[in-house]
């Protein structure tokens, strides 16, 4: 299905690593919906990825490597993008997150603070950097839409999610804070989407992720949302149908966030003799 | 603009009183997007309204009067709708609210409890009644989408909103509770949209509404959302792009809900000598 | 332990059925802390209870039967209390809840609406009635404190909690709404406390309650809060230490409310072969 | 008034700069309530402050300078404190916040990222550092209570609050995350208190603070909470009356947080001709 929802729109998509990535699926769907896109990822991630294949499948999209913690790289990215696209963009997807503490298996209570600063810089402050450069260059059109991917660990504790939980809280705060200022100044809207746990390369690095995916699925009345469905939701947020939604964190999770307990989870606590 | 987002879909729209109504605009947009609809409203409201004009503009939509507090009327509505549409529906809009206490200018602290029960019955329990009848008749398809219109008074106090605030809290709770059960049983999703104050016939009955609209506009980075934009947002929630969003209350308010204070509001508190 | 925290204070306590009741424990603790109290409960509940024993243990407290859905009974209660105590009160505990739908085992999606109205009237609107009568009679002192007991089902779905979830949402909305007006008028503050599931006579009527208590305990970093600890927390809210807390819902639940998942719950989802 | 609420308890209080500081008032109240305390602040802040006067007034409390971003300093602080107090503590107050971006008047959208990292380190990560050292040294007793001071800018945007808003979001996330782990391991509870804007030396550095205090007062049904009342609330959280409250952010703000608009604020939006 395609509706021409993004016909004539232009955008930049961060974080498409491989075909498991939500950003990858967003790129595909944005292309299908008529958008012209630029793809970007960290240089180190790009060497591992298959982003050129994606670029070809998306109408020979421009690919610009950029480390989202480098203001120089971001300046270059926006300059190249505006040159290539012929002006400012309509949408931006921020799908960036990495925790050295998770990678090095440091327990949350034994965190390494240099790593912690890096987790914040890569996973949260990078959104601020993107928006600051965009505002300086007036690189997002009026009523443009920025979406960053978040997770419910920003609101509640999931023990193995480690300092990424704090990073997602910070990310959502940045979306609100910058959303206010960019909204007042240029009607640009900024939201985060809090997605079901998804089997991406990043997700699968979290300890106990398989059990957690099963638990979340059992807790969600509609089951876990897939990456493909998430991409559809992002498209709706980029479209003109959602122009007055801003500074929100939007749960896309099959109802997980407002389910206290499901019958299938509680069944695990039944006394076997009573069951 | 029209995208065929609802092509082949069928739905029931409650609450289109006149062309200021959000439900009216949703009906128009749903028709434009390819849906076939049935219109309904309370018999007493219909005599005052111009619903037949709307029905004509929406491809000669069927109009079925129904008091949303009457189980008989709702049974009749769903039977007639399924007969006319040839089966179960894909979407339902609930845009129903009325407070006798507001109408009779009873202060919140001096409420009349018979009126209060009526406010709850009309404005909140009516959603439960609609869903109960729909579930009994299996009248909503899998992955169908139900949207009810709410207001941020469900979360925070707006003194003149009176017992409608309590009704909206109850409405949102019913959306969550029924959303769980209907999600588990049939993948039907149920959400509320919390819209900016809107100059409808209902809204204009609230005391001090003009000032309040001005205040909300000054507090919202994007300004107040219009009824037309709200209709667009409802369409996105009826579409297949948002299938895993359920049991949520979604703010469609130009950023009002997460703005603590705006620079234009705080300016009113400046000492004139300093200003 | 006793601190004279409520020395010289006077209050009314609704809902002490027997020594499992939280209200019973609050009465004991209020007495220990130096307060003079009046006890009340529905006439029908009192016959079953042992409230006179409690009254004796609390310095021969006055007992006044009152159906909290009867304005006449509430008028009589406040008149008798003010006469007995020599003036207006400092605090009120509302611990009232009953659902005919739960008692008759009606599933949430098949609710009986007469019952549903009763659930709302008894479990939520009763708080409004108490406050309305109190305001009319100026029966609560400035900086007085009102606490109503709630449950997290007001925010998230617990399938077996049925229409009591909707009642708790309504109760919390009433606490906010009336809290605004009573605060502005008389500095009276009104809060709800959202307590861990507790093995009271009321709680044990909910289907699957034992499993649920075990689940909540496994999800709470500190374990479930006991009724005794809840009473202590209520005392702190009645004291002068918390005078600027109003219109809040306060979770007293060992951390349950902000725990997404605990290690002991997720362990139930481990593949046995991996474990 | 004093109740011996903290009799026999020991604690560490961060952030008492002068007699306008909330931490200063907490120290005084903790002493009055029977606690033995250790005072600490950043070396640079101490030279400016009058902390020795406070120490004398609090039973010759030990004063240990510590930069809360230095693990060495924090190690030394806990060692000295435990030696002086004869063992682990019962409570800790974290009242620490500073933003170089605010001091240098950098607009939020033009932030300096080195400053931003410092804001996070000083105002949020310092809580993590304190807790990490405490856990390593087993320096907090079972059922001990940690409170950090926060602000509602963690939830909603207050434009002039700048990157301190993001820091408070991060602080609250750290309180939740560490609260889970410390709760499971040692029953230690960790909460944040979100206080009304308060005329402290720190608060008065924020642009437009006077107007903002007036606005918040007009929006709060009970008016703004004073620093003295905040100290009382902190004492209640250190006491044994609140043992099952953890991982919460608690609003102490006269009802501000759940007031959408007050009649006195809306009056500013009245058309003068209608008024």
CSV table of C-alpha atoms in Angstrom, one decimal, chain D residues 60-215:
chain,number,residue,atom,x,y,z
D,60,UNK,CA,28.4,21.0,65.8
D,61,UNK,CA,27.8,19.0,62.7
D,62,UNK,CA,30.8,17.7,60.8
D,63,UNK,CA,31.5,19.7,57.6
D,64,UNK,CA,33.2,17.8,54.7
D,65,UNK,CA,33.9,19.7,51.5
D,66,UNK,CA,33.2,17.6,48.4
D,67,UNK,CA,32.8,18.2,44.7
D,68,UNK,CA,29.9,16.0,43.8
D,69,UNK,CA,31.5,15.3,40.4
D,70,UNK,CA,34.6,13.9,42.0
D,71,UNK,CA,34.6,10.3,42.9
D,72,UNK,CA,37.6,10.8,45.2
D,73,UNK,CA,35.8,13.6,47.1
D,74,UNK,CA,32.7,11.5,47.5
D,75,UNK,CA,34.7,8.5,48.7
D,76,UNK,CA,36.4,10.8,51.3
D,77,UNK,CA,33.0,12.3,52.3
D,78,UNK,CA,31.5,8.9,53.0
D,79,UNK,CA,34.5,7.6,54.8
D,80,UNK,CA,34.7,10.7,57.1
D,81,UNK,CA,31.0,10.6,57.6
D,82,UNK,CA,30.8,6.9,58.6
D,83,UNK,CA,33.8,7.4,60.9
D,84,UNK,CA,32.3,10.4,62.5
D,85,UNK,CA,28.7,9.1,62.8
D,86,UNK,CA,29.9,5.6,63.8
D,87,UNK,CA,28.4,3.7,60.8
D,88,UNK,CA,26.2,4.0,57.8
D,89,UNK,CA,23.6,6.7,57.4
D,90,UNK,CA,19.8,6.7,57.3
D,91,UNK,CA,19.3,9.5,54.9
D,92,UNK,CA,20.9,11.7,52.2
D,93,UNK,CA,19.7,15.0,50.7
D,94,UNK,CA,20.9,15.8,47.2
D,95,UNK,CA,20.3,19.5,46.5
D,96,UNK,CA,22.8,20.2,43.8
D,97,UNK,CA,22.3,22.0,40.5
D,98,UNK,CA,24.3,24.3,38.3
D,99,UNK,CA,24.3,25.1,34.6
D,100,UNK,CA,27.2,27.0,33.0
D,101,UNK,CA,24.9,27.6,30.0
D,102,UNK,CA,22.4,29.5,32.3
D,103,UNK,CA,25.3,31.4,33.9
D,104,UNK,CA,26.7,32.4,30.6
D,105,UNK,CA,23.2,33.2,29.3
D,106,UNK,CA,23.5,30.8,26.3
D,107,UNK,CA,20.1,30.3,24.8
D,108,UNK,CA,18.9,26.7,24.9
D,109,UNK,CA,19.0,26.4,21.1
D,110,UNK,CA,22.6,27.7,21.0
D,111,UNK,CA,23.9,25.6,23.9
D,112,UNK,CA,27.6,25.0,24.4
D,113,UNK,CA,28.0,21.2,24.6
D,114,UNK,CA,30.9,21.3,27.0
D,115,UNK,CA,28.8,23.3,29.3
D,116,UNK,CA,25.8,21.0,28.7
D,117,UNK,CA,27.9,18.0,29.7
D,118,UNK,CA,28.9,19.9,32.9
D,119,UNK,CA,25.2,20.7,33.6
D,120,UNK,CA,24.4,17.0,33.4
D,121,UNK,CA,27.4,16.0,35.4
D,122,UNK,CA,26.9,18.5,38.3
D,123,UNK,CA,23.1,18.5,38.4
D,124,UNK,CA,22.1,14.9,37.6
D,125,UNK,CA,25.0,12.4,37.4
D,126,UNK,CA,26.2,13.6,40.8
D,127,UNK,CA,23.3,11.7,42.2
D,128,UNK,CA,24.5,8.6,40.5
D,129,UNK,CA,28.0,9.2,41.8
D,130,UNK,CA,26.8,9.6,45.4
D,131,UNK,CA,24.7,6.4,45.2
D,132,UNK,CA,27.4,4.4,43.6
D,133,UNK,CA,29.9,5.3,46.3
D,134,UNK,CA,27.3,4.7,49.0
D,135,UNK,CA,26.5,1.2,47.6
D,136,UNK,CA,30.2,0.3,47.3
D,137,UNK,CA,30.8,1.3,50.9
D,138,UNK,CA,27.5,-0.1,52.1
D,139,UNK,CA,27.1,3.4,53.6
D,140,UNK,CA,23.2,3.6,53.7
D,141,UNK,CA,21.2,1.4,56.1
D,142,UNK,CA,18.4,-0.8,55.1
D,143,UNK,CA,15.2,1.3,54.6
D,144,UNK,CA,17.4,4.3,54.3
D,145,UNK,CA,15.9,7.3,52.4
D,146,UNK,CA,17.5,9.4,49.7
D,147,UNK,CA,15.8,12.6,48.4
D,148,UNK,CA,16.9,14.7,45.5
D,149,UNK,CA,15.4,18.1,44.7
D,150,UNK,CA,13.8,18.4,41.3
D,151,UNK,CA,11.6,20.8,39.3
D,152,UNK,CA,8.5,20.4,37.1
D,153,UNK,CA,10.6,21.5,34.1
D,154,UNK,CA,11.5,17.8,34.0
D,155,UNK,CA,8.0,17.2,32.7
D,156,UNK,CA,7.0,20.4,30.9
D,157,UNK,CA,8.9,23.2,29.2
D,158,UNK,CA,9.7,26.5,31.0
D,159,UNK,CA,11.6,28.3,28.3
D,160,UNK,CA,14.1,30.1,30.6
D,161,UNK,CA,15.0,27.1,32.6
D,162,UNK,CA,17.3,26.1,29.8
D,163,UNK,CA,19.3,22.9,30.0
D,164,UNK,CA,18.5,22.5,33.7
D,165,UNK,CA,15.2,21.1,32.5
D,166,UNK,CA,17.0,18.3,30.7
D,167,UNK,CA,19.2,17.8,33.8
D,168,UNK,CA,16.1,17.4,36.0
D,169,UNK,CA,14.7,14.8,33.6
D,170,UNK,CA,18.0,13.0,33.8
D,171,UNK,CA,18.1,13.3,37.6
D,172,UNK,CA,14.6,11.8,38.0
D,173,UNK,CA,15.5,8.9,35.6
D,174,UNK,CA,18.6,8.2,37.7
D,175,UNK,CA,16.5,8.3,40.9
D,176,UNK,CA,14.2,5.7,39.3
D,177,UNK,CA,16.9,3.5,37.9
D,178,UNK,CA,19.1,3.5,41.0
D,179,UNK,CA,16.0,3.3,43.1
D,180,UNK,CA,15.1,0.0,41.6
D,181,UNK,CA,18.6,-1.6,42.1
D,182,UNK,CA,19.2,-0.2,45.6
D,183,UNK,CA,15.7,-1.2,46.6
D,184,UNK,CA,16.1,-4.8,45.5
D,185,UNK,CA,19.5,-5.0,47.1
D,186,UNK,CA,19.2,-3.2,50.4
D,187,UNK,CA,15.6,-1.7,50.7
D,188,UNK,CA,17.0,1.7,50.2
D,189,UNK,CA,14.4,4.1,48.8
D,190,UNK,CA,15.1,7.0,46.4
D,191,UNK,CA,12.7,9.8,45.5
D,192,UNK,CA,12.8,13.3,44.0
D,193,UNK,CA,10.7,16.2,45.3
D,194,UNK,CA,9.5,18.7,42.7
D,195,UNK,CA,9.3,21.9,44.6
D,196,UNK,CA,7.6,25.3,43.8
D,197,UNK,CA,10.0,27.9,42.4
D,198,UNK,CA,11.9,29.1,45.4
D,199,UNK,CA,13.8,32.3,45.9
D,200,UNK,CA,17.2,30.7,46.6
D,201,UNK,CA,20.5,32.0,45.4
D,202,UNK,CA,20.4,29.4,42.6
D,203,UNK,CA,16.8,30.2,41.6
D,204,UNK,CA,17.4,33.9,41.4
D,205,UNK,CA,20.0,33.3,38.7
D,206,UNK,CA,17.3,32.2,36.2
D,207,UNK,CA,16.2,34.9,33.8
D,208,UNK,CA,12.7,36.3,34.5
D,209,UNK,CA,12.5,34.5,37.8
D,210,UNK,CA,10.5,37.1,39.6
D,211,UNK,CA,7.7,37.0,37.0
D,212,UNK,CA,7.8,33.3,37.0
D,213,UNK,CA,7.4,33.1,40.8
D,214,UNK,CA,4.4,35.4,40.6
D,215,UNK,CA,2.9,33.3,37.8
